[in-house]
């Protein structure tokens, strides 16, 4: 019997056997649907695990290919989750029951800072529908639903009355308030939104113009570009202060990434570079605020980082880029290499050839990272003591094993090349054991560059060298705001509200860590009107 052809109104005329057959058929359909949903759930979890693994390898060789793989897998997960939800809803509708979750999930609590709007739905009956007796309050069921209201723009009309003296010709009027852009039509909130949408959310200006048009505002791309240029110039003193703070650290993490830029008159792009320098002492219980400073250069010549770090004195944690070599030659900057870079070469070998040597090396480096997990956040002297006691013996055993293994390999093999990379940097790779301020890897700098990788995928290229310099400045502010727990848009808005009147010799007061996080919109919040200290 076809269940779809049976109307509920005709159930009374069915025999017991026909009703049983209908029930069995319905049950079989539900079992099939439930099996499909469980299959989707398992596949979704498997894909999410694969995405996490790919993200860990995001910044190695073939990073662009992996970024594309991650993007495709995320789309597949999105489709599977949507399909699973749709099928669960169909099952619930046909069975007249609520869909049963395969795994119980805790109830989601919405952020406390969100405004609450209470809707009370009382019974229509004023007396008991069964006996007519008086109804008394027994309790209530409360549930919450997250809703979104349309974006609201407003026009602020500034009215300044003129007053004239009745005894003389004097006219009195309050001075006009300053604006981020002189005689500009955009307020600080709108300007901050445009900047963070471009450099934080990776929305090119032409897409923003389309979004504004959909909301009833005709703001063309040319106007938005003018705003970005004007605000970038206004924020230069703040990015200079960020640079001074970062390079005053004892330990700085450095890295770079390509940025395609239009070459004037050539009709094609050239490859510029964005350099990142990170100060983050939190893993060693440091009290100084974390910050990141970006710099742009039209090429990757070593003269650029040498110029950036000309006044730096301390420990530079970076990869093996040859352009840093001259910086170490002066004796005032010491090299600390990155075990993540060294390990990545063996991971690639293990993936391609299932190399026993690579697998052994990965396990040995993993033991070092296990120790680092335990001591993260401790003071430098404690970290050094633990490393000397536990990590140093592992390294002392690793070096002769690498040397013995290298002697048995073809010198042209990829495994031999990976081993020579480690042995050639042994002093700088093991320096972290002797100094608790140093990290085992350079992941702080690699994390800072993620925003550039995502933005590059959306923009395809920068408009000019000047555009690269603007990008570096805003990436610096957005990245430093995030490191200090601020919502970048709220932070930049607060800066723009006061920077025009702020004394240049007190520009440090506008740095993210000097605008207390308790007064800002936190990264987990989305207050429309964040408040900062006066």
Coordinates of C-alpha atoms in Angstrom, one line a residue:
X1 CA 0.0 0.0 0.0
X2 CA 1.3 3.4 -0.9
X3 CA 1.4 5.5 2.3
X4 CA 1.3 8.7 0.4
X5 CA -2.1 7.8 -1.1
X6 CA -3.7 7.2 2.3
X7 CA -5.6 10.2 3.6
X8 CA -5.8 10.6 7.4
X9 CA -9.6 11.0 7.0
X10 CA -9.8 7.4 5.6
X11 CA -8.0 5.7 8.5
X12 CA -11.3 4.7 10.1
X13 CA -12.2 2.6 7.1
X14 CA -9.0 0.6 7.1
X15 CA -8.8 -2.9 8.6
X16 CA -6.4 -3.8 11.4
X17 CA -4.1 -5.5 8.9
X18 CA -4.0 -2.5 6.6
X19 CA -3.3 -0.2 9.6
X20 CA -0.4 -2.5 10.7
X21 CA 1.0 -2.4 7.2
X22 CA 0.8 1.3 7.0
X23 CA 2.5 1.6 10.4
X24 CA 5.3 -0.7 9.4
X25 CA 5.8 1.2 6.2
X26 CA 6.0 4.5 8.1
X27 CA 8.4 3.0 10.6
X28 CA 10.7 1.7 7.7
X29 CA 10.7 5.2 6.2
X30 CA 11.7 6.8 9.5
X31 CA 14.5 4.2 10.0
X32 CA 15.9 5.0 6.5
X33 CA 15.7 8.8 7.2
X34 CA 17.4 8.4 10.6
X35 CA 20.1 6.3 9.1
X36 CA 20.7 9.0 6.5
X37 CA 20.9 11.6 9.1
X38 CA 23.4 9.6 11.2
X39 CA 25.4 9.0 8.1
X40 CA 25.5 12.7 7.4
X41 CA 26.5 13.4 11.0
X42 CA 29.4 11.0 10.8
X43 CA 30.6 12.4 7.4
X44 CA 30.3 16.0 8.7
X45 CA 32.5 15.2 11.8
X46 CA 35.0 13.4 9.5
X47 CA 35.2 16.4 7.2
X48 CA 35.6 18.8 10.2
X49 CA 38.5 16.8 11.4
X50 CA 40.1 16.9 8.0
X51 CA 39.6 20.7 7.9
X52 CA 41.3 21.1 11.2
X53 CA 44.3 19.0 10.0
X54 CA 44.5 21.1 6.8
X55 CA 44.5 24.3 8.8
X56 CA 47.5 23.1 10.8
X57 CA 49.3 22.8 7.5
X58 CA 47.9 26.0 6.1
X59 CA 51.2 27.9 5.9
X60 CA 53.5 25.3 4.6
X61 CA 54.3 24.6 1.0
X62 CA 51.3 24.4 -1.3
X63 CA 49.4 26.7 1.1
X64 CA 47.3 28.2 -1.7
X65 CA 46.3 24.7 -2.7
X66 CA 45.4 23.8 0.8
X67 CA 43.5 27.0 1.3
X68 CA 41.4 26.0 -1.8
X69 CA 40.9 22.5 -0.3
X70 CA 39.7 23.9 3.0
X71 CA 37.3 26.3 1.2
X72 CA 35.8 23.4 -0.8
X73 CA 35.5 21.2 2.3
X74 CA 33.8 23.9 4.3
X75 CA 31.3 24.3 1.5
X76 CA 30.7 20.5 1.5
X77 CA 30.2 20.5 5.3
X78 CA 27.8 23.4 5.0
X79 CA 25.8 21.5 2.4
X80 CA 25.7 18.3 4.4
X81 CA 24.6 20.1 7.6
X82 CA 21.9 21.9 5.7
X83 CA 20.7 18.6 4.1
X84 CA 20.7 16.9 7.5
X85 CA 18.6 19.6 9.0
X86 CA 16.2 19.6 6.1
X87 CA 15.8 15.8 6.3
X88 CA 15.3 15.9 10.1
X89 CA 12.6 18.5 9.6
X90 CA 10.8 16.4 6.9
X91 CA 10.9 13.4 9.2
X92 CA 9.4 15.4 12.0
X93 CA 6.7 16.8 9.8
X94 CA 5.7 13.4 8.5
X95 CA 5.8 11.6 11.9
X96 CA 4.2 14.5 13.7
X97 CA 6.9 14.3 16.3
X98 CA 9.9 16.5 17.2
X99 CA 13.2 15.5 15.6
X100 CA 15.4 13.5 17.9
X101 CA 19.0 14.6 18.1
X102 CA 21.5 11.8 17.7
X103 CA 23.8 13.4 20.4
X104 CA 22.3 15.5 23.2
X105 CA 23.7 19.0 23.0
X106 CA 23.8 21.6 25.9
X107 CA 21.4 24.5 25.5
X108 CA 23.0 27.5 23.9
X109 CA 23.1 30.6 26.1
X110 CA 23.0 33.9 24.3
X111 CA 25.4 36.7 25.4
X112 CA 24.2 38.6 28.4
X113 CA 24.9 42.0 26.8
X114 CA 22.3 41.5 24.1
X115 CA 19.0 43.5 24.8
X116 CA 16.1 41.3 25.7
X117 CA 12.6 41.8 24.4
X118 CA 10.0 39.8 26.4
X119 CA 6.8 38.5 24.7
X120 CA 4.3 37.0 27.1
X121 CA 1.8 34.6 25.5
X122 CA -1.0 33.9 28.0
X123 CA -3.7 31.3 27.6
X124 CA -6.9 32.6 26.0
X125 CA -9.0 30.9 28.7
X126 CA -9.8 32.8 31.8
X127 CA -11.4 29.7 33.5
X128 CA -10.7 26.0 33.4
X129 CA -11.9 24.6 30.1
X130 CA -12.9 21.3 31.8
X131 CA -14.8 22.4 34.9
X132 CA -15.0 26.2 34.7
X133 CA -13.0 26.7 37.9
X134 CA -10.6 29.6 38.6
X135 CA -7.2 29.4 37.0
X136 CA -4.2 30.1 39.3
X137 CA -0.5 30.8 38.3
X138 CA 1.4 27.6 38.4
X139 CA 4.7 28.5 36.7
X140 CA 6.0 29.4 33.3
X141 CA 8.1 28.0 30.4
X142 CA 10.8 30.4 29.1
X143 CA 12.6 30.0 25.8
X144 CA 14.8 32.4 23.9
X145 CA 15.3 33.0 20.1
X146 CA 18.0 35.1 18.5
X147 CA 16.7 37.7 16.1
X148 CA 18.4 40.2 13.9
X149 CA 17.0 43.7 13.1
X150 CA 17.9 45.5 9.9
X151 CA 21.0 47.7 10.0
X152 CA 20.1 51.2 11.0
X153 CA 21.9 54.2 9.7
X154 CA 21.1 57.7 10.9
X155 CA 22.0 61.3 10.0
X156 CA 23.3 63.5 12.8
X157 CA 22.3 67.1 12.3
X158 CA 24.6 69.5 14.1
X159 CA 22.9 72.8 14.9
X160 CA 24.9 75.7 16.2
X161 CA 22.7 78.7 17.2
X162 CA 24.2 82.1 16.7
X163 CA 23.7 84.6 19.5
X164 CA 24.1 88.4 19.0
X165 CA 24.8 90.9 21.8
X166 CA 22.0 93.4 22.3
X167 CA 24.5 96.1 23.3
X168 CA 27.2 95.7 20.6
X169 CA 27.8 93.8 17.4
X170 CA 29.4 90.7 19.0
X171 CA 28.2 87.4 17.7
X172 CA 28.6 84.3 19.9
X173 CA 28.5 80.7 18.5
X174 CA 29.9 77.4 19.8
X175 CA 32.8 76.0 17.7
X176 CA 32.0 73.2 15.3
X177 CA 33.0 69.7 16.5
X178 CA 35.9 68.2 14.8
X179 CA 35.4 65.3 12.4
X180 CA 37.7 62.5 11.5
X181 CA 37.8 63.8 7.9
X182 CA 37.6 67.6 7.7
X183 CA 34.3 68.6 6.2
X184 CA 33.6 64.9 5.6
X185 CA 30.1 63.4 5.6
X186 CA 31.0 60.2 7.3
X187 CA 31.0 59.7 11.1
X188 CA 33.6 57.7 13.0
X189 CA 31.3 54.7 13.3
X190 CA 30.7 54.5 9.5
X191 CA 34.4 55.0 8.7
X192 CA 35.4 52.3 11.2
X193 CA 32.9 49.9 9.7
X194 CA 34.3 50.5 6.1
X195 CA 37.9 49.9 7.3
X196 CA 37.2 46.8 9.3
X197 CA 34.9 45.4 6.6
X198 CA 37.7 45.8 4.1
X199 CA 40.7 44.7 6.1
X200 CA 39.1 42.6 8.9
X201 CA 36.2 41.0 7.0
X202 CA 37.9 41.0 3.6
X203 CA 35.1 42.8 1.7
X204 CA 36.4 44.8 -1.2
X205 CA 35.0 48.3 -1.5
X206 CA 32.9 47.5 -4.6
X207 CA 31.1 44.8 -2.6
X208 CA 30.5 47.2 0.3
X209 CA 29.1 49.7 -2.1
X210 CA 26.6 47.0 -3.3
X211 CA 25.6 46.2 0.3
X212 CA 25.1 49.9 1.2
X213 CA 22.9 50.3 -2.0
X214 CA 20.8 47.4 -0.8
X215 CA 20.3 49.2 2.5
X216 CA 19.2 52.4 0.6
X217 CA 22.5 54.3 0.7
X218 CA 24.3 55.3 -2.5
X219 CA 27.9 55.3 -1.5
X220 CA 30.0 54.6 -4.6
X221 CA 33.3 52.9 -4.5
X222 CA 35.3 56.1 -5.3
X223 CA 33.9 57.8 -2.2
X224 CA 34.6 54.8 0.0
X225 CA 38.2 54.7 -1.4
X226 CA 38.7 58.4 -0.5
X227 CA 37.5 57.7 3.0
X228 CA 39.9 54.8 3.4
X229 CA 42.8 56.9 2.1
X230 CA 42.0 59.8 4.4
X231 CA 41.6 57.7 7.5
X232 CA 44.8 55.7 6.8
X233 CA 46.7 59.0 6.7
X234 CA 45.1 60.1 10.0
X235 CA 46.1 56.8 11.7
X236 CA 49.8 57.0 10.7
X237 CA 50.9 58.3 14.2
X238 CA 49.1 55.4 15.9
X239 CA 50.8 52.8 13.6
X240 CA 54.1 54.4 14.3
X241 CA 53.5 54.1 18.0
X242 CA 52.6 50.4 17.5
X243 CA 55.9 49.9 15.7
X244 CA 57.9 51.5 18.6
X245 CA 56.1 49.2 21.1
X246 CA 56.7 46.0 19.1
X247 CA 60.4 46.7 18.4
X248 CA 61.0 47.6 22.1
X249 CA 60.5 43.9 23.0
X250 CA 63.2 41.5 24.0
X251 CA 61.8 38.9 21.6
X252 CA 60.1 39.6 18.3
X253 CA 58.5 37.1 15.9
X254 CA 58.9 37.9 12.2
X255 CA 57.5 36.5 9.0
X256 CA 56.4 37.7 5.5
X257 CA 53.9 36.7 2.8
X258 CA 53.4 37.7 -0.8
X259 CA 51.0 40.4 -1.9
X260 CA 50.3 40.7 -5.6
X261 CA 50.2 44.4 -6.6
X262 CA 49.4 46.1 -9.9
X263 CA 52.5 47.4 -11.7
X264 CA 51.8 50.8 -13.3
X265 CA 52.3 50.8 -17.0
X266 CA 52.9 47.1 -17.3
X267 CA 49.3 45.9 -17.4
X268 CA 50.0 43.0 -14.9
X269 CA 50.9 42.4 -11.3
X270 CA 54.2 42.3 -9.5
X271 CA 54.8 40.5 -6.2
X272 CA 55.1 42.8 -3.2
X273 CA 55.6 41.6 0.4
X274 CA 53.9 42.2 3.7
X275 CA 56.2 41.7 6.7
X276 CA 54.8 41.1 10.1
X277 CA 56.5 41.7 13.5
X278 CA 54.8 40.4 16.6
X279 CA 55.4 41.0 20.3
X280 CA 53.6 38.5 22.5
X281 CA 55.1 37.8 25.9
X282 CA 52.0 36.1 27.3
X283 CA 53.3 32.5 26.9
X284 CA 56.2 33.4 29.2
X285 CA 53.9 35.2 31.7
X286 CA 55.0 38.6 30.4
X287 CA 53.0 41.7 31.4
X288 CA 53.6 43.9 28.4
X289 CA 50.7 44.2 26.0
X290 CA 50.8 42.0 22.8
X291 CA 50.9 43.8 19.5
X292 CA 51.6 43.3 15.8
X293 CA 53.1 45.7 13.3
X294 CA 53.0 45.1 9.5
X295 CA 55.2 46.7 6.9
X296 CA 55.0 46.6 3.1
X297 CA 57.8 46.4 0.6
X298 CA 57.6 46.2 -3.2
X299 CA 59.9 43.1 -3.2
X300 CA 61.5 40.6 -0.9
X301 CA 65.1 41.9 -0.8
X302 CA 66.8 41.5 2.6
X303 CA 67.3 45.3 2.8
X304 CA 63.7 45.7 3.9
X305 CA 63.7 43.7 7.1
X306 CA 67.2 45.0 7.8
X307 CA 65.7 48.5 7.6
X308 CA 62.7 47.6 9.7
X309 CA 64.9 46.1 12.4
X310 CA 67.7 48.6 12.3
X311 CA 67.1 49.7 15.9
X312 CA 66.0 46.4 17.3
X313 CA 68.1 44.7 20.0
X314 CA 67.2 41.3 21.2
X315 CA 66.0 37.9 19.9
X316 CA 64.5 37.6 16.5
X317 CA 62.3 34.4 16.0
X318 CA 61.9 33.7 12.3
X319 CA 62.3 31.1 9.6
X320 CA 65.5 30.5 7.7
X321 CA 65.1 33.4 5.2
X322 CA 68.5 34.5 4.1
X323 CA 67.6 38.2 4.2
X324 CA 67.7 38.0 8.0
X325 CA 71.3 36.8 8.1
X326 CA 72.9 40.3 8.0
X327 CA 70.8 41.3 10.9
X328 CA 72.4 38.5 13.1
X329 CA 75.9 39.4 11.9
X330 CA 76.0 42.6 14.0
X331 CA 75.9 40.7 17.3
X332 CA 73.0 42.7 18.8
X333 CA 70.3 40.5 17.4
X334 CA 70.2 36.7 18.1
X335 CA 68.5 34.2 15.9
X336 CA 65.9 31.8 17.3
X337 CA 64.6 29.4 14.6
X338 CA 61.2 27.7 14.3
X339 CA 60.6 24.0 15.1
X340 CA 57.3 24.2 13.3
X341 CA 59.1 25.0 10.0
X342 CA 61.6 22.2 10.7
X343 CA 58.9 19.7 11.5
X344 CA 56.8 20.6 8.5
X345 CA 59.4 19.3 6.1
X346 CA 59.2 15.8 7.7
X347 CA 55.4 15.9 7.8
X348 CA 55.4 16.4 4.0
X349 CA 57.9 13.5 3.6
X350 CA 55.7 11.3 5.8
X351 CA 52.6 12.2 3.7
X352 CA 54.3 11.5 0.4
X353 CA 56.5 8.5 1.1
X354 CA 55.5 7.1 4.6
X355 CA 59.1 7.6 5.5
X356 CA 60.1 5.8 8.8
X357 CA 62.7 8.5 9.4
X358 CA 60.1 11.2 9.0
X359 CA 57.7 9.4 11.3
X360 CA 60.5 9.1 14.0
X361 CA 61.4 12.7 13.7
X362 CA 57.8 13.8 14.0
X363 CA 57.4 11.8 17.2
X364 CA 60.6 13.3 18.6
X365 CA 59.5 16.9 17.9
X366 CA 56.1 16.0 19.3
X367 CA 57.7 15.1 22.6
X368 CA 59.2 18.6 22.7
X369 CA 55.8 20.2 22.0
X370 CA 54.2 18.1 24.8
X371 CA 56.6 19.7 27.3
X372 CA 55.9 23.2 25.9
X373 CA 52.1 22.6 26.4
X374 CA 52.8 22.0 30.1
X375 CA 54.9 25.1 30.7
X376 CA 53.0 27.6 28.6
X377 CA 52.1 30.7 30.7
X378 CA 54.9 30.1 33.3
X379 CA 57.6 32.6 34.1
X380 CA 60.8 32.5 32.0
X381 CA 63.0 31.0 34.7
X382 CA 60.6 28.2 35.3
X383 CA 60.3 27.5 31.6
X384 CA 64.1 27.4 31.3
X385 CA 64.5 25.0 34.2
X386 CA 62.0 22.6 32.8
X387 CA 63.5 22.7 29.4
X388 CA 67.0 22.1 30.7
X389 CA 65.7 19.1 32.7
X390 CA 63.4 17.5 30.1
X391 CA 63.9 19.0 26.6
X392 CA 67.7 19.3 26.6
X393 CA 68.2 15.5 26.9
X394 CA 65.7 14.9 24.1
X395 CA 67.7 17.3 21.9
X396 CA 71.0 15.8 22.9
X397 CA 69.8 12.4 21.7
X398 CA 68.2 13.8 18.6
X399 CA 71.3 15.4 17.1
X400 CA 73.5 12.3 16.9
X401 CA 70.6 10.3 15.6
X402 CA 70.1 12.8 12.8
X403 CA 73.8 12.7 11.9
X404 CA 73.9 8.9 11.9
X405 CA 70.8 8.8 9.7
X406 CA 72.1 11.4 7.3
X407 CA 75.2 9.3 6.7
X408 CA 73.1 6.4 5.4
X409 CA 71.0 8.5 3.0
X410 CA 71.6 9.8 -0.5
X411 CA 72.7 13.4 -0.2
X412 CA 70.3 14.4 -2.9
X413 CA 67.2 12.9 -1.3
X414 CA 64.5 15.0 0.2
X415 CA 65.0 13.4 3.6
X416 CA 68.7 14.3 3.6
X417 CA 67.7 17.9 2.7
X418 CA 65.3 18.1 5.6
X419 CA 67.9 16.7 8.0
X420 CA 70.5 19.2 6.8
X421 CA 67.9 22.0 7.4
X422 CA 67.7 21.0 11.0
X423 CA 71.4 20.4 11.6
X424 CA 72.4 23.6 9.8
X425 CA 70.2 25.6 12.3
X426 CA 70.9 23.5 15.4
X427 CA 72.2 26.4 17.5
X428 CA 69.2 28.7 16.7
X429 CA 66.7 25.8 17.0
X430 CA 67.9 24.8 20.4
X431 CA 68.3 28.4 21.8
X432 CA 64.9 28.2 23.4
X433 CA 66.2 25.7 25.9
X434 CA 68.6 28.3 27.3
X435 CA 66.2 31.2 27.4
X436 CA 62.6 30.9 28.8
X437 CA 61.5 34.0 26.9
X438 CA 61.8 32.3 23.6
X439 CA 59.1 30.2 22.1
X440 CA 59.6 26.8 20.4
X441 CA 58.2 28.1 17.1
X442 CA 57.3 31.1 15.2
X443 CA 53.5 30.5 15.2
X444 CA 52.8 33.9 16.6
X445 CA 53.9 35.5 13.4
X446 CA 52.2 32.9 11.2
X447 CA 48.9 33.5 13.0
X448 CA 49.2 37.2 12.4
X449 CA 49.5 36.6 8.6
X450 CA 46.3 34.6 8.3
X451 CA 44.2 37.8 7.7
X452 CA 46.4 38.6 4.7
X453 CA 46.0 35.1 3.2
X454 CA 42.2 35.4 3.4
X455 CA 42.1 39.0 2.2
X456 CA 44.5 38.1 -0.7
X457 CA 42.0 35.5 -1.9
X458 CA 39.2 38.1 -2.0
X459 CA 41.2 41.0 -3.5
X460 CA 43.4 39.0 -5.9
X461 CA 45.8 41.9 -5.9
X462 CA 46.5 45.4 -4.4
X463 CA 46.1 48.5 -6.4
X464 CA 49.5 50.0 -5.9
X465 CA 52.5 50.1 -3.5
X466 CA 50.6 52.9 -1.6
X467 CA 47.7 50.4 -1.3
X468 CA 50.1 47.9 0.2
X469 CA 51.3 50.4 2.7
X470 CA 47.7 51.3 3.7
X471 CA 46.9 47.6 4.1
X472 CA 49.9 47.2 6.4
X473 CA 48.8 50.1 8.6
X474 CA 45.2 48.9 9.0
X475 CA 46.2 45.2 9.5
X476 CA 48.5 46.5 12.3
X477 CA 45.6 48.2 14.1
X478 CA 43.1 45.4 13.5
X479 CA 45.5 42.6 14.5
X480 CA 46.7 44.5 17.7
X481 CA 43.1 45.2 18.7
X482 CA 42.3 41.4 18.4
X483 CA 45.4 40.5 20.4
X484 CA 44.2 42.7 23.2
X485 CA 40.6 41.4 23.3
X486 CA 38.9 44.3 21.5
X487 CA 36.3 44.3 18.8
X488 CA 38.4 46.0 16.0
X489 CA 35.5 48.0 14.8
X490 CA 34.7 49.4 18.2
X491 CA 38.4 50.2 18.8
X492 CA 38.9 52.0 15.6
X493 CA 35.7 53.9 16.1
X494 CA 36.8 55.1 19.5
X495 CA 40.2 56.2 18.0
X496 CA 38.5 58.1 15.2
X497 CA 36.2 59.9 17.7
X498 CA 39.1 61.6 19.4
X499 CA 42.3 61.4 17.3
X500 CA 41.7 64.7 15.5
X501 CA 41.9 66.6 18.8
X502 CA 44.4 64.3 20.6
X503 CA 47.9 65.7 21.4
X504 CA 50.4 64.0 19.2
X505 CA 52.8 63.6 22.1
X506 CA 50.2 61.5 23.9
X507 CA 49.3 59.2 21.0
X508 CA 50.2 56.2 23.1
X509 CA 47.0 56.8 25.0
X510 CA 45.0 55.6 22.0
X511 CA 46.8 52.2 21.7
X512 CA 44.5 49.2 22.2
X513 CA 45.8 48.2 25.7
X514 CA 45.4 51.8 27.0
X515 CA 41.7 51.7 26.1
X516 CA 40.6 49.3 28.8
X517 CA 39.0 46.1 27.5
X518 CA 36.2 46.4 30.1
X519 CA 35.0 49.5 28.3
X520 CA 35.0 48.1 24.8
X521 CA 32.9 45.7 22.9
X522 CA 34.6 42.4 23.5
X523 CA 35.4 40.1 20.6
X524 CA 32.4 37.9 21.6
X525 CA 30.0 40.8 21.8
X526 CA 28.4 43.1 19.3
X527 CA 27.1 46.2 21.1
X528 CA 26.0 48.9 18.7
X529 CA 27.3 51.8 20.9
X530 CA 30.5 50.7 22.7
X531 CA 31.8 53.1 25.4
X532 CA 35.4 54.0 26.0
X533 CA 37.0 56.0 28.8
X534 CA 37.0 59.8 28.2

